[in-house]
Short mmCIF file of C-alpha atoms in Angstrom, two decimals:
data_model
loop_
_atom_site.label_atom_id
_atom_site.label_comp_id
_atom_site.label_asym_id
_atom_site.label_seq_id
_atom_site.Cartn_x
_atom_site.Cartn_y
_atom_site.Cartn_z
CA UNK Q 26 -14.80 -12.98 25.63
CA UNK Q 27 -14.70 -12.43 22.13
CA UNK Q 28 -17.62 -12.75 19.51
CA UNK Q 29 -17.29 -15.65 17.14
CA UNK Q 30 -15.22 -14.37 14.03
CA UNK Q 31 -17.40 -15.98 11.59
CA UNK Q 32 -20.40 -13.37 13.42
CA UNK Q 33 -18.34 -10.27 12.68
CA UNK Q 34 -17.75 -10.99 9.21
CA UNK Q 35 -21.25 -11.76 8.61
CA UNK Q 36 -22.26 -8.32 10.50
CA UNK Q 37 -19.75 -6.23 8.09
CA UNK Q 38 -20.61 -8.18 5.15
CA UNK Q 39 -24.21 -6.96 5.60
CA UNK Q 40 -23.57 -3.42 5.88
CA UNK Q 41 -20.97 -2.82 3.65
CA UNK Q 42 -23.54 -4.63 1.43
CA UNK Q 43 -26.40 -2.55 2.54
CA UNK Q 44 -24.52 0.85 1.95
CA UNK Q 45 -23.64 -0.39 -1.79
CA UNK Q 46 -27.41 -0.56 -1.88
CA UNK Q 47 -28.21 2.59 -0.45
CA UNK Q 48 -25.85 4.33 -3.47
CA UNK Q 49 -22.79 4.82 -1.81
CA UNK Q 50 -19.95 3.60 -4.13
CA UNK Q 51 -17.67 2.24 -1.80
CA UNK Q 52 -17.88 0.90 2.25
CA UNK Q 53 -15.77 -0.26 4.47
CA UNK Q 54 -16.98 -1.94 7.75
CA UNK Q 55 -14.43 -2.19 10.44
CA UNK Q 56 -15.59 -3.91 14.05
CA UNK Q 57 -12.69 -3.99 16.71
CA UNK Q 58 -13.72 -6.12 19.77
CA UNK Q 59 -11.99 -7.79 23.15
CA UNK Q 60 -11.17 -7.48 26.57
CA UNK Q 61 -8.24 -5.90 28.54
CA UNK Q 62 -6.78 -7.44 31.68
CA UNK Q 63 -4.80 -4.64 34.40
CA UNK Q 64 -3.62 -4.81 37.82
CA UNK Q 65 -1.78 -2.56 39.67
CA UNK Q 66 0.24 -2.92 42.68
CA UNK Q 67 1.55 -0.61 45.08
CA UNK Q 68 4.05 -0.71 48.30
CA UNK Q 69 2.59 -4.95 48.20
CA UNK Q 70 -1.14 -3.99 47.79
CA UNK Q 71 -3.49 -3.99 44.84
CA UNK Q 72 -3.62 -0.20 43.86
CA UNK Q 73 -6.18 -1.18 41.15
CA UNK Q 74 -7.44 -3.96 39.04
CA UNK Q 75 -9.53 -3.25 36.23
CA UNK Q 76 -10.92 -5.73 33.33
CA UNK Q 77 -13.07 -4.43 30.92
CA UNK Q 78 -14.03 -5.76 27.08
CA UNK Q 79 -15.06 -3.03 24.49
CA UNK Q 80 -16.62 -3.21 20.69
CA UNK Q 81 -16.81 -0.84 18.16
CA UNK Q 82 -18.43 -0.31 14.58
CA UNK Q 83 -16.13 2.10 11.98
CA UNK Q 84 -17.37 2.72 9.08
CA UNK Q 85 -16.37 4.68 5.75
CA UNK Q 86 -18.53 5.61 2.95
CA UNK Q 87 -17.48 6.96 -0.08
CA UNK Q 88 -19.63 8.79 -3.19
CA UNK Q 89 -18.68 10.12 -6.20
CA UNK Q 90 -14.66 11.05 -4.33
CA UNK Q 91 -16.57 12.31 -1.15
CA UNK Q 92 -16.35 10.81 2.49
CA UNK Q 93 -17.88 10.36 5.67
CA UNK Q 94 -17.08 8.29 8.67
CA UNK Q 95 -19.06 6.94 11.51
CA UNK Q 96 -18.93 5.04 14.32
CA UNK Q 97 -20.86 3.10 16.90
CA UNK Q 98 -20.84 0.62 19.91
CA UNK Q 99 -24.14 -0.28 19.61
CA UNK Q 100 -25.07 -3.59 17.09
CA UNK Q 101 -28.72 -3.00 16.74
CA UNK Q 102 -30.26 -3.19 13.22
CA UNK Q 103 -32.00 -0.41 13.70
CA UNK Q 104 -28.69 2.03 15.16
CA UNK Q 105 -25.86 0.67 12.78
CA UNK Q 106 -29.02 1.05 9.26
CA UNK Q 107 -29.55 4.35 10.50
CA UNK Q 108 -25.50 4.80 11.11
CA UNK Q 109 -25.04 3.95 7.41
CA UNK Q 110 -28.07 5.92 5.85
CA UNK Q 111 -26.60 9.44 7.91
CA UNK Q 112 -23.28 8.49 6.95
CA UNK Q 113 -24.16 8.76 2.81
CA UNK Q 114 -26.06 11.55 3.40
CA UNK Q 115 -23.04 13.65 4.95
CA UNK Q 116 -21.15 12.06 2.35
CA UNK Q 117 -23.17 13.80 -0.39
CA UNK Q 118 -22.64 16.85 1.28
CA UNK Q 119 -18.80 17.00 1.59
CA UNK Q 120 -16.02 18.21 -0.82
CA UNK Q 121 -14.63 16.03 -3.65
CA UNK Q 122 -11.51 14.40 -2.70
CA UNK Q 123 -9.34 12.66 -5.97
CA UNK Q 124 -7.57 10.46 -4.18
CA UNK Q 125 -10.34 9.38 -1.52
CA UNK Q 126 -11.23 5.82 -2.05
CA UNK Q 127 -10.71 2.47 -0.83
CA UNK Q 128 -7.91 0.17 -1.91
CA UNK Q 129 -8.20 -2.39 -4.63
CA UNK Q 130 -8.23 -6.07 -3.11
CA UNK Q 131 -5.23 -7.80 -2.68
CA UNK Q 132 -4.12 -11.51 -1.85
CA UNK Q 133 -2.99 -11.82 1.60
CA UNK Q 134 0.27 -12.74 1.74
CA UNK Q 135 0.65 -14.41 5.15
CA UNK Q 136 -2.35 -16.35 7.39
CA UNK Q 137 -2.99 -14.94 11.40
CA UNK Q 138 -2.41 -18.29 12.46
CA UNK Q 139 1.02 -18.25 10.97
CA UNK Q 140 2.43 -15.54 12.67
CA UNK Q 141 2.00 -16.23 16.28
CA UNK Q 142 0.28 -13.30 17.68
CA UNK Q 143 -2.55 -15.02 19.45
CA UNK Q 144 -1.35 -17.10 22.34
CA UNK Q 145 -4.48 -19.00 24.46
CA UNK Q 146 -1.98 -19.19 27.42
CA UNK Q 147 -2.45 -15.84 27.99
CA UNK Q 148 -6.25 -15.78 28.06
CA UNK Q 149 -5.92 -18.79 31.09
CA UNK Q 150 -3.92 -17.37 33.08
CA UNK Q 151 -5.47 -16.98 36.15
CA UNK Q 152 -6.08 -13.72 37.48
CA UNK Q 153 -4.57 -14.15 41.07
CA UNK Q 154 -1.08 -15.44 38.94
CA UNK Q 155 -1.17 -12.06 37.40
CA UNK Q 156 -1.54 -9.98 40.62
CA UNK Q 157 1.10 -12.67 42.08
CA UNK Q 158 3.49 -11.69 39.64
CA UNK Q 159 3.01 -8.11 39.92
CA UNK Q 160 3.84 -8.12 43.70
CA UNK Q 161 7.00 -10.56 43.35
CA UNK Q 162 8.12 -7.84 40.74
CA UNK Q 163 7.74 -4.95 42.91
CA UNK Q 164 8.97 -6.79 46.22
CA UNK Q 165 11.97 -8.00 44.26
CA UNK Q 166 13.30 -4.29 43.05
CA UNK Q 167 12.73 -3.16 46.82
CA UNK Q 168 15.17 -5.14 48.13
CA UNK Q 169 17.66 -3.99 45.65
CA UNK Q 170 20.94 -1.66 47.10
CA UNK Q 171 19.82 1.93 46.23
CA UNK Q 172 16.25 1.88 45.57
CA UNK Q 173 14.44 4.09 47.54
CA UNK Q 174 10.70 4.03 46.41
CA UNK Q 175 8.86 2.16 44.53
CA UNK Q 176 6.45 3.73 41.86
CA UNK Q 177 4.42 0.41 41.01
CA UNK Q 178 4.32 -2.80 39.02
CA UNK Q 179 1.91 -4.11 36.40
CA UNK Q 180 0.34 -7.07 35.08
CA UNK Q 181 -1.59 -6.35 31.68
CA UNK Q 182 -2.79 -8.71 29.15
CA UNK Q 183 -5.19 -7.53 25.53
CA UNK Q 184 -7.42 -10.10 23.77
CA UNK Q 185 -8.35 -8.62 20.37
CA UNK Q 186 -10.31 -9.57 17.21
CA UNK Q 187 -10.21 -7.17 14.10
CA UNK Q 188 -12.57 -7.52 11.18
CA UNK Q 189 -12.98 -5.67 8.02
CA UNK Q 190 -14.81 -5.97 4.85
CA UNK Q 191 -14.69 -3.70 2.13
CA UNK Q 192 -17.02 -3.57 -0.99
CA UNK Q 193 -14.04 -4.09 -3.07
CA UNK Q 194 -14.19 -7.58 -2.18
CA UNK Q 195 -11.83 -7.44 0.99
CA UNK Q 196 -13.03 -9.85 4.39
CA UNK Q 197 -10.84 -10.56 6.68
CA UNK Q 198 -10.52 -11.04 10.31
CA UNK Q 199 -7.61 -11.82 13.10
CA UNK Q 200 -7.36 -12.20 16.49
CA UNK Q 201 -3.95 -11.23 18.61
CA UNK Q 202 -3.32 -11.48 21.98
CA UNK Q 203 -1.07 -9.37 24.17
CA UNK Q 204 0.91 -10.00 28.01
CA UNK Q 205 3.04 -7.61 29.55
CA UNK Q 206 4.72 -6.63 32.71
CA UNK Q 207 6.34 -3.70 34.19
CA UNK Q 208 8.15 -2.39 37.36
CA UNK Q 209 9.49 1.34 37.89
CA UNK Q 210 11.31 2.41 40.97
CA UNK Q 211 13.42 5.26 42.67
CA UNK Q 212 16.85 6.55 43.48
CA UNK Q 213 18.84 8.98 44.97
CA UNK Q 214 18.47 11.35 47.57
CA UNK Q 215 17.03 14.73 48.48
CA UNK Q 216 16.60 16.69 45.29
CA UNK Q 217 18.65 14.21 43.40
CA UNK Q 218 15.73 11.65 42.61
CA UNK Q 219 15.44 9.53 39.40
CA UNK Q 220 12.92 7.32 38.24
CA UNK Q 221 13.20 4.52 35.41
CA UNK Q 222 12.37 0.79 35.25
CA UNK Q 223 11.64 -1.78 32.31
CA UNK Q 224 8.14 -3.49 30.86
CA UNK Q 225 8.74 -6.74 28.71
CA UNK Q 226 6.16 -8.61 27.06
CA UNK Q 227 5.22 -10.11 24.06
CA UNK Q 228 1.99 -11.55 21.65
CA UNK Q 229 2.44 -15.14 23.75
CA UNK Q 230 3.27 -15.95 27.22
CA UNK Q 231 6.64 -17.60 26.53
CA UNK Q 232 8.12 -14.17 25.97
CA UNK Q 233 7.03 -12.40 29.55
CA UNK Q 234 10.61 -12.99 31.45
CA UNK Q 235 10.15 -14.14 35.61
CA UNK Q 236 9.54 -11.59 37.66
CA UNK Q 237 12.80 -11.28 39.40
CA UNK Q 238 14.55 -10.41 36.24
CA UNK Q 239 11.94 -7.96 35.24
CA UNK Q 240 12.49 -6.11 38.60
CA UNK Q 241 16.37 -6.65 38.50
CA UNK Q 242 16.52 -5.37 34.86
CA UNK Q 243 14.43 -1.96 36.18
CA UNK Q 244 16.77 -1.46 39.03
CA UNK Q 245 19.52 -1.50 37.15
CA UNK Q 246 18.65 1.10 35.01
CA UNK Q 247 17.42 3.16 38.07
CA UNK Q 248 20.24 2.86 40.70
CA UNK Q 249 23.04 3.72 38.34
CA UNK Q 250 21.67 7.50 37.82
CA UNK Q 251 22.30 8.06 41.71
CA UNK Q 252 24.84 10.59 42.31
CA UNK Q 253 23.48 12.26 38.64
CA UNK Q 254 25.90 15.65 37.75
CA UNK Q 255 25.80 18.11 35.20
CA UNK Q 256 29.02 18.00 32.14
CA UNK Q 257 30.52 21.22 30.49
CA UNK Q 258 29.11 21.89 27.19
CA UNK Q 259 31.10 20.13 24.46
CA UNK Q 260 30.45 18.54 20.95
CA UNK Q 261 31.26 14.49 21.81
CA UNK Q 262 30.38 10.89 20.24
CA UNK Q 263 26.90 9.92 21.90
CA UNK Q 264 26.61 6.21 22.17
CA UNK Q 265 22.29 5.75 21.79
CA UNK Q 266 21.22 2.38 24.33
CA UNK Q 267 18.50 0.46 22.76
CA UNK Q 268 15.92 1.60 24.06
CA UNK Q 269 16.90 5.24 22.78
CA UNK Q 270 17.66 4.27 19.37
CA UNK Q 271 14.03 2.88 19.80
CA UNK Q 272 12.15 5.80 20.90
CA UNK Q 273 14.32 8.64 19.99
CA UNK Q 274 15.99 8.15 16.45
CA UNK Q 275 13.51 5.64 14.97
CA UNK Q 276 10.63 7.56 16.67
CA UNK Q 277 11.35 10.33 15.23
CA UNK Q 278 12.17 9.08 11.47
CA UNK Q 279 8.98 7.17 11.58
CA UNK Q 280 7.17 10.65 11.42
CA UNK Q 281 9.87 11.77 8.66
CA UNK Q 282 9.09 8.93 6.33
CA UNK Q 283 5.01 8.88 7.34
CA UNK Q 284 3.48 9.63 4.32
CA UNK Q 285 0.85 12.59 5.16
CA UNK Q 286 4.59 14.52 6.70
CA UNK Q 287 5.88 13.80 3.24
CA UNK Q 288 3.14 14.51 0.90
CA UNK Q 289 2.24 18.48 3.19
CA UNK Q 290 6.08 18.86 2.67
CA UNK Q 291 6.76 18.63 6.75
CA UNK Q 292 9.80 16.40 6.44
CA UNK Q 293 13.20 17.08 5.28
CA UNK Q 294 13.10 13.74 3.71
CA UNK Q 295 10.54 15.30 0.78
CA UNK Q 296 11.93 14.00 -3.06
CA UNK Q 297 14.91 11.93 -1.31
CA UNK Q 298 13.98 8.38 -2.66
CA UNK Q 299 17.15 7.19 -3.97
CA UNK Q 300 19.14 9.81 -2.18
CA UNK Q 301 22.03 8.38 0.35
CA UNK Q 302 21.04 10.18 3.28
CA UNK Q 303 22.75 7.58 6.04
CA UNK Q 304 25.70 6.13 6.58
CA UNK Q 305 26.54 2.64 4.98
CA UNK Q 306 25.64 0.93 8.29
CA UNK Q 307 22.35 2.48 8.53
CA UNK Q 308 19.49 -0.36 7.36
CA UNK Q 309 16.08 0.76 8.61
CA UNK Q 310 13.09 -1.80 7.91
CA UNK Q 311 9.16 -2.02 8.69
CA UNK Q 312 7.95 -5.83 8.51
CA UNK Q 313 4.75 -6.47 9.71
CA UNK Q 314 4.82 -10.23 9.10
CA UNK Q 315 7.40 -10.89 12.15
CA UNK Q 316 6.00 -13.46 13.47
CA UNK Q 317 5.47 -13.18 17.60
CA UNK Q 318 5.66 -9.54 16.86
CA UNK Q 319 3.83 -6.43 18.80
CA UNK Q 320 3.23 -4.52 15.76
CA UNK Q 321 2.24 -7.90 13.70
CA UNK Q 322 -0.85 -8.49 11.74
CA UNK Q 323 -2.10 -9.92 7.84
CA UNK Q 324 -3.19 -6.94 7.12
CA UNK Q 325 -3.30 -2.93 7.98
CA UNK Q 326 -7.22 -1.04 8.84
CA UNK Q 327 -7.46 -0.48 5.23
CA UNK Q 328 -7.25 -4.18 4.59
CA UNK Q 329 -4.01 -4.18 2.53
CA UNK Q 330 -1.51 -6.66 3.32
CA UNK Q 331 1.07 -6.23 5.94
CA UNK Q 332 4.83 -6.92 4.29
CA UNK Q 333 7.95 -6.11 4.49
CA UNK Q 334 9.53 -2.74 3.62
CA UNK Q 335 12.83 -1.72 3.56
CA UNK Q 336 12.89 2.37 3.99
CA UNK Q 337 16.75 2.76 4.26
CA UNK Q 338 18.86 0.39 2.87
CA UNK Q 339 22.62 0.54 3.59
CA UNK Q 340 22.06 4.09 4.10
CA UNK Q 341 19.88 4.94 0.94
CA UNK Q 342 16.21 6.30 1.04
CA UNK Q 343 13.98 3.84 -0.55
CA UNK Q 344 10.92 4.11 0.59
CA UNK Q 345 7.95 6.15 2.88
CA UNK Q 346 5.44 4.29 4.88
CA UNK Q 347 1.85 4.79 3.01
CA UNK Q 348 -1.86 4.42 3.54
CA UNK Q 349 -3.63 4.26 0.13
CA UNK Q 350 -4.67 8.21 0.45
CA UNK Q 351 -1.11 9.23 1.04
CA UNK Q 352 -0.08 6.60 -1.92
CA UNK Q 353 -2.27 8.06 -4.32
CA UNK Q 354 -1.19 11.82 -3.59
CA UNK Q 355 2.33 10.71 -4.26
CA UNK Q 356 1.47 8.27 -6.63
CA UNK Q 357 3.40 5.68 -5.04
CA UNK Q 358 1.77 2.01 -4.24
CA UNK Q 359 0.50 1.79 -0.08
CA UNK Q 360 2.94 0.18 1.83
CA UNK Q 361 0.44 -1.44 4.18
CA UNK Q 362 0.77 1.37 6.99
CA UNK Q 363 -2.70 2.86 7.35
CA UNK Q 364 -2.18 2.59 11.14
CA UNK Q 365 1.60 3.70 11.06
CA UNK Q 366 4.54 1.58 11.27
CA UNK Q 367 4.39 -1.88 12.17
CA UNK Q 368 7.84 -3.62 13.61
CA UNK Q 369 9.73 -0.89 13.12
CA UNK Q 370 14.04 -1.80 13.37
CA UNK Q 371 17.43 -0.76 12.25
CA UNK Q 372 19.04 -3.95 11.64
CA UNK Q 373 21.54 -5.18 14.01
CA UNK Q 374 25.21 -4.77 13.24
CA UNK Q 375 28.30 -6.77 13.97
CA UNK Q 376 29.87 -4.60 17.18
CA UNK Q 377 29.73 -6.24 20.81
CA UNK Q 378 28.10 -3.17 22.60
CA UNK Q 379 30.73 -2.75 24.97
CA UNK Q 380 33.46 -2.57 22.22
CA UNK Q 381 31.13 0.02 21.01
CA UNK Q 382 31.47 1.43 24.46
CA UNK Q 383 35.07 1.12 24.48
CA UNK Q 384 35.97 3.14 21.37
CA UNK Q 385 34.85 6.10 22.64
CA UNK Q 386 37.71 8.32 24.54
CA UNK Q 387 35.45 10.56 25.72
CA UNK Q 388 31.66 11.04 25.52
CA UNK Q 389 27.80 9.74 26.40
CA UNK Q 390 26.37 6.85 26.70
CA UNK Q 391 22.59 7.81 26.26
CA UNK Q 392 20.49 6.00 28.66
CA UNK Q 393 17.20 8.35 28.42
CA UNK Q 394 15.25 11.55 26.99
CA UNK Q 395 13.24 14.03 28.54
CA UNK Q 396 10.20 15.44 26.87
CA UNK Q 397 10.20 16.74 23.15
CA UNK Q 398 11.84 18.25 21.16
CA UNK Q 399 12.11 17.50 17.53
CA UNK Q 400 11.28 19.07 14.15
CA UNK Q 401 10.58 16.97 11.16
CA UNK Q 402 10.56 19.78 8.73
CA UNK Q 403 14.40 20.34 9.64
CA UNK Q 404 15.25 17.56 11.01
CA UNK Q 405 16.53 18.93 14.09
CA UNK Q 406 16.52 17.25 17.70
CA UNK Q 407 16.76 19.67 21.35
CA UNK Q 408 15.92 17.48 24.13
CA UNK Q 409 16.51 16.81 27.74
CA UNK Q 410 18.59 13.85 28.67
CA UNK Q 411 20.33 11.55 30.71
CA UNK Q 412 23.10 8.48 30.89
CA UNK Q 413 26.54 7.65 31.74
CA UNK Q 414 29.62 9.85 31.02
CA UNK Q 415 32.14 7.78 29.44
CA UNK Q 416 36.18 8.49 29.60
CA UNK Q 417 38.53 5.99 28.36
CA UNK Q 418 35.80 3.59 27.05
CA UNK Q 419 34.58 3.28 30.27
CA UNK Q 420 31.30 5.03 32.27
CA UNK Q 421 32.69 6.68 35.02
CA UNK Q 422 29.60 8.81 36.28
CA UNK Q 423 25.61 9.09 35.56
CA UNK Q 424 25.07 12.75 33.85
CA UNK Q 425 21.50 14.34 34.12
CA UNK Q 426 20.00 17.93 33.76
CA UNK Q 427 21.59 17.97 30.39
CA UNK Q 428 20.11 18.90 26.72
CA UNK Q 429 21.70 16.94 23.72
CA UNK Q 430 21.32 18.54 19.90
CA UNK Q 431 21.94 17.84 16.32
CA UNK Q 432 20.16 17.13 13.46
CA UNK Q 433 18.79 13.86 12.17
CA UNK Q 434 20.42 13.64 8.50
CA UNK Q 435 23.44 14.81 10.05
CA UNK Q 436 23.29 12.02 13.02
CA UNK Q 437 22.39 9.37 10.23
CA UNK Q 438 25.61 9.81 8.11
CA UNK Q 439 27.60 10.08 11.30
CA UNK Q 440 26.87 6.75 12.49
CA UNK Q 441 30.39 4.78 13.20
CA UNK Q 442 28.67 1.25 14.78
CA UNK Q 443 26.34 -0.32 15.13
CA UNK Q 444 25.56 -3.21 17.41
CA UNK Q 445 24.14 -7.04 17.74
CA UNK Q 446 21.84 -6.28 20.04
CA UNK Q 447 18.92 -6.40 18.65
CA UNK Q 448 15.89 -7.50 20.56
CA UNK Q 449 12.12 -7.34 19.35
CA UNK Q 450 10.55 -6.15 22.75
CA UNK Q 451 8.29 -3.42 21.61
CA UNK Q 452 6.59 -2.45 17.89
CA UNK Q 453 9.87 -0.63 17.23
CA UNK Q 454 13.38 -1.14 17.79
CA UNK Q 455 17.27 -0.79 17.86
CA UNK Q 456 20.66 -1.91 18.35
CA UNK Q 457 23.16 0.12 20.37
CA UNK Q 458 24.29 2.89 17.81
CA UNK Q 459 27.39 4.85 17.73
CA UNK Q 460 27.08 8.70 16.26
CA UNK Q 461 30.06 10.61 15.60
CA UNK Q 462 28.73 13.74 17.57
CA UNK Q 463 26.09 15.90 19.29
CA UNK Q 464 26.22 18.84 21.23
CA UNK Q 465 26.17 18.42 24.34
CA UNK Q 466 24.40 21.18 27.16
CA UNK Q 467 25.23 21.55 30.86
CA UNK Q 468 27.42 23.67 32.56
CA UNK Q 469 29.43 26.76 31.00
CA UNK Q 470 33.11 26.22 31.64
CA UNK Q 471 35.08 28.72 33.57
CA UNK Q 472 37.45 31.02 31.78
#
């Protein structure tokens, strides 16, 4: 159980007052609290169940463009007045910095309890319902044609408060809740074994699907790699799942656009605002006011408002995603990202996916990657993968053992649809997506 928010606030208030008194010219108090919910299951037993709550003190103190950080668990006057007296004393020490500094105050734009991201339900949910769930998950892939193993379902639900004051006049606090579930199994035979599955899960109970569609979704994805072969290299249109436009070409243009990749010149997207770098179908967008979002929240660690940002719009650069240090370098205006992206999407399109499917004569439907493999300075992408081989806009056989290549700008401006399948199920996320072509490597072909 959490700590009433009104107690937090007071306990930052005083310090970041107290280190204003003890010369520092700015503080910023930031006290993370709450409790985390897991059980594990296993072949129909409890493999483990853990619950566990957690607090923690950060603090930054600035002096004359120099900073130092600390950090404690412990709340005692006497540990966290020490904490802040060592901390301006190391401060002293350091290196000027220009563009250290806290953020001037802004007006939030949006309240917590407007954006749905704490949900009581989850907090009273027994846990016995949680294990219960778990096992009907797990039992329910089992029984599925062509799984072979199972490799575990999970119950998990977060409670979180976050509070931060800031001598520039920032104090603010929200608390978020999070429930999820997930169920990975295995297929195939002998040394032709895959594993996949599917979590789901969301900031309030409503969004956590029944267990039996959890489990059917993950052995779905599983049982169709059975029978997995190697293609013949070629150069073919690559048709990106969700789930891989998610983690793969969002992933890796969220570290493209970050601003520290940016401002040390380790991005190929350096001096491109403005720039069409993307295909007309191509709208990328950060908004951290979704409401019933993962990535959700008023405001970012540095306590500047969350908001919407557009960073490609219709295929143009328009923005990076800031913190106020990264801002300043580039003397641009924070974007409210000091802890990264927030809901990160490319907005749906208009194509049915399996039109999208359907247009291709011959090619890959991307279903999963392997490891990494990427290079923000470039741009370029080498990675192990795996999916469906498609032939007459159909799949006609799971493909694994395979490496797929390109480069990022080049992938952008080749996208030909984009679909309207759009689902908010993690912090970022994508339609179905169409690219003209990668390179594909397997097998050589005989000559």
């Amino acid at each position: 159980m959490t700590a009433s928010k009104n107690t937090m606030l007071e306990l930052a208030e005083k310090y970041a007052l107290y280190g204003k008194k003890k010369g520092a010219s700015g503080v910023e108090v930031s006290i993370d609290e709450g409790s985390e919910f897991r059980a594990a299951v296993r072949e129909g037993e409890l493999e483990t169940l853990t619950e566990a709550g957690s607090k923690d003190l950060q603090l930054r103190v600035f002096v004359d463009d120099k900073m130092a950080t600390a950090s404690s668990s412990d709340f005692s006057d006497s540990t966290l007045t020490q904490l802040v007296d060592n901390a301006i004393l190391r401060a002293k020490l350091g290196g000027k910095d220009p563009f250290a500094g806290l953020p001037k105050a802004e007006k939030l734009t949006a309240k917590a309890e407007e954006l749905e991201i704490f949900d009581p339900a989850i907090l009273e949910l027994a846990p016995e319902k949680k294990i219960a769930y778990a096992k009907k998950a797990e039992a329910t892939g089992l029984k599925q044609k062509g799984v072979t193993k199972s490799l575990g379902a999970r119950f998990v639900t977060v409670d979180r408060t976050s509070t931060l004051v800031n001598s520039e006049g920032f104090s603010g606090s929200y608390r978020g809740t999070i429930g999820y579930a997930t169920a990975y199994f295995q297929a195939g035979e002998g040394d032709n074994l895959f594993q996949d599955g599917w979590f789901e899960g969301g900031t309030t109970l409503a969004k956590l699907p029944e267990p039996e569609v959890l489990a059917t979704t993950a052995t779905e994805r599983v049982t169709r790699l059975a029978g997995a072969r190697k293609v013949e290299t070629q150069n073919v249109p690559v048709v990106f799942e969700p789930r891989v436009t998610a983690s793969l070409l969002l992933g890796f243009l969220a570290r493209c656009v970050d601003g520290q990749a940016v401002s040390q010149k380790q991005s190929f997207l350096v001096d491109k605002i403005g720039e069409k770098i993307a295909s007309d179908r191509v709208t990328i967008i950060d908004d951290g006011l979704l409401p019933g979002c993962l990535g959700t929240a008023p405001f970012d660690s540095e306590g500047v408002p969350c908001r919407k940002t557009t960073v490609i719009d219709n295929g143009e650069l328009r923005s990076y995603l800031l913190d106020t240090y990264y801002g300043r370098k580039l003397k641009m205006r924070s974007t409210g990202n000091a802890d990264g992206t927030t809901n990160f999407y490319w907005a749906a399109g208009s194509s049915k996916p399996e039109d999208i499917v359907k247009s291709v004569d011959k090619g890959l439907l991307l279903t999963g990657t392997i490891g990494q493999g990427t290079d923000t300075t470039t741009g370029d992408i080498s990675i192990g993968a795996f999916g469906l081989w498609i032939e007459d806009g159909k799949p006609v056989f799971p493909v694994a053992e395979i490496t797929i290549s390109s480069n990022l700008a080049d992938l952008l401006k080749g996208v030909e649809m984009v679909g309207n399948d759009l689902r908010f199920l993690d912090d970022t996320n994508g339609p179905t997506v169409k690219v003209a072509e990668m390179t594909i490597g397997g097998t050589t072909a005989k000559g």
